[in-house]
């Protein structure tokens, strides 16, 4: 079964850091671009970042550029998102998503992990 | 403010047809494929349409997609109460080098 399982969310103070993980199974992980997409409470979807299958190319939304770093370990079938200098507006459910051929479209989504930035 | 523009809400009666529009520009919809996602309450998004008009396996043919110029449309026929959800369009923006979504459209089946 093709599956993505996120972990690492939680409550963090403004200015703090958090590292999200996404464990993939059921497909050849290294063959596909992967993304993080977030959804603030009651709001729409916002793409955050993407990484190519090899990890050689990365892309970021302007809202997180310079603060977040996407990476992957293809030997562990795991995607990561290192989030630094967190702000209240980063509060959201964070989904990892698998690309079909390029970054988008996203054919498989995880269940999401909640990140709350608050003092 | 989303890069892609969708109506906030649409509604129709069971059994009827509804369309949801998604408007963009030449840097996104105009030169890239569009995908559509359904998000049922409390769940993760699900891919409905990709490459403008293709359906993944398991998606009924009640769902269809089309694109013309810098706009795309999702159509749903034979509406069911289970179709009540938020629907999002998405594509790649070549100028931003970023994936972009519409703001989402809430479908109510009256």
Coordinates of C-alpha atoms in Angstrom, one line a residue:
Chain A
X1 CA 0.0 0.0 0.0
X2 CA 1.3 3.4 -1.0
X3 CA 1.5 5.5 2.2
X4 CA 3.0 8.7 3.6
X5 CA 3.1 9.2 7.4
X6 CA 4.2 12.6 8.8
X7 CA 5.5 13.1 12.3
X8 CA 7.3 15.8 14.4
X9 CA 4.6 18.4 14.8
X10 CA 3.9 20.1 18.1
X11 CA 3.8 23.3 20.0
X12 CA 6.8 25.6 19.6
X13 CA 7.5 29.2 20.7
X14 CA 7.9 32.0 18.2
X15 CA 11.5 32.0 17.0
X16 CA 11.9 28.3 17.7
X17 CA 12.7 25.4 15.5
X18 CA 11.0 22.1 14.6
X19 CA 11.9 19.2 12.2
X20 CA 9.1 17.4 10.4
X21 CA 9.5 13.9 9.0
X22 CA 7.5 12.0 6.4
X23 CA 8.0 8.2 6.1
X24 CA 7.1 6.8 2.7
X25 CA 6.3 3.3 1.7
X26 CA 4.8 1.3 -1.1
X27 CA 6.6 3.0 -4.0
X28 CA 10.1 3.7 -5.3
X29 CA 10.7 6.8 -3.1
X30 CA 13.8 8.1 -5.0
X31 CA 12.0 8.2 -8.3
X32 CA 9.6 11.0 -7.3
X33 CA 9.6 14.6 -6.3
X34 CA 8.1 15.3 -2.9
X35 CA 6.5 18.4 -1.4
X36 CA 5.3 19.9 1.8
X37 CA 1.9 21.6 1.7
X38 CA 0.4 23.4 4.7
X39 CA -3.1 24.5 5.7
X40 CA -3.6 27.1 8.4
X41 CA -6.7 26.6 10.5
X42 CA -9.8 27.4 8.5
X43 CA -7.8 28.4 5.5
X44 CA -6.8 27.0 2.1
X45 CA -3.9 25.0 0.9
X46 CA -0.4 26.6 0.6
X47 CA 2.5 24.9 -1.1
X48 CA 5.6 25.2 1.1
X49 CA 8.5 23.4 -0.6
X50 CA 9.5 20.7 -3.0
X51 CA 12.6 18.5 -3.6
X52 CA 13.5 16.4 -6.7
X53 CA 13.8 12.7 -6.5
X54 CA 17.6 12.8 -6.3
X55 CA 17.5 15.7 -3.8
X56 CA 19.6 17.8 -6.2
X57 CA 16.9 20.5 -6.8
X58 CA 14.9 22.3 -4.1
X59 CA 12.1 24.9 -4.3
X60 CA 10.6 27.1 -1.7
X61 CA 7.6 29.4 -1.3
X62 CA 8.7 33.0 -0.7
X63 CA 7.0 32.9 2.7
X64 CA 9.4 30.3 4.0
X65 CA 12.6 31.0 1.9
X66 CA 15.6 31.3 4.2
X67 CA 13.8 29.9 7.2
X68 CA 12.8 26.3 6.1
X69 CA 15.0 23.6 4.5
X70 CA 13.7 20.6 2.7
X71 CA 15.8 17.4 2.5
X72 CA 15.4 13.7 1.9
X73 CA 17.1 10.5 2.7
X74 CA 16.4 8.0 -0.1
X75 CA 18.1 5.2 1.9
X76 CA 15.5 5.6 4.6
X77 CA 12.5 6.6 2.3
X78 CA 12.1 9.7 4.4
X79 CA 11.4 13.3 3.6
X80 CA 12.2 16.1 6.1
X81 CA 11.4 19.8 6.7
X82 CA 13.6 21.7 9.0
X83 CA 11.7 24.8 10.2
X84 CA 13.7 27.6 11.9
X85 CA 12.7 31.1 13.1
X86 CA 9.1 30.0 13.3
X87 CA 6.3 32.6 13.4
X88 CA 2.7 32.5 14.5
X89 CA 1.7 32.5 10.8
X90 CA 3.4 29.2 10.3
X91 CA 0.8 27.6 12.5
X92 CA -0.9 25.0 10.2
X93 CA -1.3 21.3 9.4
X94 CA 1.6 20.2 7.4
X95 CA 1.1 17.6 4.7
X96 CA 3.7 15.8 2.7
X97 CA 2.7 14.9 -0.8
X98 CA 4.1 12.8 -3.6
X99 CA 4.5 14.3 -7.1
X100 CA 3.2 12.2 -10.1
X101 CA 6.0 13.1 -12.5
X102 CA 7.2 16.6 -11.7
X103 CA 6.6 18.6 -8.5
X104 CA 2.8 18.8 -9.2
X105 CA 0.3 17.2 -9.4
X106 CA 0.2 15.4 -6.0
X107 CA -1.3 12.0 -6.2
X108 CA -0.6 10.8 -2.6
X109 CA -0.9 12.8 0.6
X110 CA -0.1 12.0 4.2
X111 CA -2.6 12.5 7.0
X112 CA -0.8 15.7 8.2
X113 CA 0.9 16.8 11.3
X114 CA -0.1 19.9 13.3
X115 CA 2.4 22.7 14.0
X116 CA 1.4 25.4 16.5
X117 CA 3.6 28.4 17.0
X118 CA 2.6 30.2 20.1
X119 CA 4.0 31.6 23.4
Chain B
X1 CA -4.3 36.4 -1.8
X2 CA -4.0 33.3 -3.9
X3 CA -2.2 33.2 -7.3
X4 CA -5.1 31.3 -8.8
X5 CA -8.7 32.6 -8.3
X6 CA -11.7 30.4 -7.5
X7 CA -15.2 31.3 -6.4
X8 CA -15.5 30.9 -2.6
X9 CA -18.6 28.8 -2.8
X10 CA -21.0 27.0 -5.2
X11 CA -24.1 25.1 -4.5
X12 CA -26.6 22.9 -6.4
X13 CA -29.2 20.3 -5.7
X14 CA -28.6 16.5 -5.6
X15 CA -28.5 15.0 -9.1
X16 CA -27.6 18.4 -10.7
X17 CA -24.4 19.6 -12.3
X18 CA -22.0 22.2 -11.0
X19 CA -18.8 23.8 -12.4
X20 CA -16.0 25.4 -10.5
X21 CA -13.7 27.9 -12.2
X22 CA -10.0 28.6 -11.7
X23 CA -8.4 31.6 -13.2
X24 CA -4.7 32.3 -13.6
X25 CA -2.2 33.8 -15.9
X26 CA 0.2 32.8 -18.7
X27 CA 2.9 32.0 -16.2
X28 CA 0.8 29.3 -14.5
X29 CA -2.4 27.9 -16.0
X30 CA -1.6 29.3 -19.5
X31 CA 1.6 27.1 -19.9
X32 CA 1.3 24.3 -17.3
X33 CA -1.1 21.5 -16.5
X34 CA -3.8 22.0 -14.0
X35 CA -4.8 19.5 -11.3
X36 CA -7.9 19.5 -9.0
X37 CA -8.2 18.2 -5.4
X38 CA -11.1 17.3 -3.2
X39 CA -10.8 17.8 0.5
X40 CA -13.6 16.3 2.6
X41 CA -14.1 17.8 6.1
X42 CA -11.3 16.8 8.4
X43 CA -9.3 14.8 5.8
X44 CA -6.3 15.2 3.6
X45 CA -6.7 16.5 0.0
X46 CA -7.3 13.9 -2.7
X47 CA -6.3 14.1 -6.3
X48 CA -9.4 14.3 -8.6
X49 CA -8.0 15.5 -11.9
X50 CA -4.5 15.9 -13.3
X51 CA -3.0 17.1 -16.6
X52 CA -6.1 19.3 -17.1
X53 CA -8.6 16.5 -17.8
X54 CA -7.3 13.1 -16.7
X55 CA -8.8 11.1 -13.8
X56 CA -6.7 8.9 -11.5
X57 CA -8.0 5.3 -11.2
X58 CA -11.0 5.1 -8.9
X59 CA -12.3 8.6 -9.6
X60 CA -15.7 8.3 -11.2
X61 CA -16.4 9.9 -14.5
X62 CA -18.9 12.3 -12.8
X63 CA -15.8 14.4 -12.3
X64 CA -14.3 16.2 -15.3
X65 CA -11.7 18.9 -16.0
X66 CA -11.0 21.3 -18.9
X67 CA -8.7 24.1 -19.6
X68 CA -8.9 27.1 -22.0
X69 CA -6.2 29.7 -22.1
X70 CA -5.5 30.9 -18.6
X71 CA -8.6 29.4 -17.0
X72 CA -9.6 25.9 -16.0
X73 CA -12.9 24.3 -14.9
X74 CA -13.9 21.4 -12.8
X75 CA -17.3 19.8 -13.6
X76 CA -19.2 17.5 -11.3
X77 CA -22.4 15.8 -12.6
X78 CA -25.0 13.7 -10.7
X79 CA -24.2 15.6 -7.5
X80 CA -24.4 13.6 -4.3
X81 CA -24.4 14.7 -0.7
X82 CA -21.0 13.0 -0.3
X83 CA -19.6 15.5 -2.8
X84 CA -19.8 18.2 -0.2
X85 CA -16.2 19.3 0.2
X86 CA -13.7 22.0 -0.5
X87 CA -12.2 21.9 -4.0
X88 CA -8.8 23.3 -5.0
X89 CA -7.1 23.8 -8.3
X90 CA -3.3 23.7 -8.5
X91 CA -0.5 24.1 -11.1
X92 CA 3.1 25.1 -11.5
X93 CA 4.0 28.8 -11.8
X94 CA 7.0 29.1 -14.1
X95 CA 7.8 32.7 -13.1
X96 CA 7.7 31.9 -9.3
X97 CA 9.2 28.4 -9.7
X98 CA 6.6 27.3 -7.3
X99 CA 3.5 25.2 -7.1
X100 CA 0.4 27.4 -6.6
X101 CA -3.2 26.7 -5.5
X102 CA -6.5 28.5 -5.8
X103 CA -8.1 29.7 -2.6
X104 CA -10.6 26.8 -2.6
X105 CA -14.3 26.5 -3.4
X106 CA -16.8 25.1 -0.9
X107 CA -19.4 22.9 -2.6
X108 CA -22.8 22.6 -0.9
X109 CA -25.2 20.1 -2.1
X110 CA -28.6 21.4 -1.1

